[in-house]
C-alpha positions as a printed Julia matrix, in Angstrom:
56×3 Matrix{Float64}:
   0.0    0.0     0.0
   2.72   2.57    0.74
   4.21   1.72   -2.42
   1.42   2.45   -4.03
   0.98   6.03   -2.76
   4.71   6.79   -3.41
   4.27   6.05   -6.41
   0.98   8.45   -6.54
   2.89  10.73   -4.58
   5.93  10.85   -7.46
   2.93  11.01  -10.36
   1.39  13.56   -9.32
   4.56  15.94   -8.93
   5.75  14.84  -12.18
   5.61  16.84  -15.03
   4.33  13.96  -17.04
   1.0   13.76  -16.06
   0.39  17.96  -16.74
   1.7   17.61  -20.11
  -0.37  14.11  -20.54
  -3.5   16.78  -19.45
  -2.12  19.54  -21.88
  -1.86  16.81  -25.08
  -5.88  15.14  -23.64
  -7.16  18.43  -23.81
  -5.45  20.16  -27.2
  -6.49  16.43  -28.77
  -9.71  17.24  -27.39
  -9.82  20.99  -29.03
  -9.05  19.53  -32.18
 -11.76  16.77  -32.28
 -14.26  19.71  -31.38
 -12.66  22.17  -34.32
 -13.21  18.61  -36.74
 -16.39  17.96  -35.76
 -17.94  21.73  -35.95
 -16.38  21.7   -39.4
 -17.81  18.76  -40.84
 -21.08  19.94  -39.06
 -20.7   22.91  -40.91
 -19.44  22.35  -44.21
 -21.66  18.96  -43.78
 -24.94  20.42  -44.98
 -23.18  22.13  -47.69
 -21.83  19.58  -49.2
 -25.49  17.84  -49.1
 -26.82  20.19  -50.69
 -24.08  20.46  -53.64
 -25.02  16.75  -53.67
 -28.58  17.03  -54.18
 -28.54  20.17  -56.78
 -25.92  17.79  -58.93
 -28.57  15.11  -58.7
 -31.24  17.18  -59.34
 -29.65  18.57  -62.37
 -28.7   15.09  -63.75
């Protein structure tokens, strides 16, 4: 058990797990920048689709 929290303990102060946080979140920013753009541009695209189709 006291190995355990040592080990906790040394985690913790690390530097590794802020910069694990740091990458988790940017990663996270990224996937939310992706997904508003495909949201976005999405329905666009559709409707590029459907005015080709139409046309044909």
């Amino acid at each position: 058990m006291t190995k355990a929290l040592v080990k906790l303990q040394t985690r913790l102060r690390s530097e590794e797990g802020a910069t694990a946080v740091e990458y988790g979140l940017l990663v996270a920013l990224i996937a939310a920048v992706i997904v508003g753009t495909v949201a976005i541009l999405g329905g666009q695209i559709n409707t590029a689709f459907e005015t080709v189709v139409n046309k044909l």
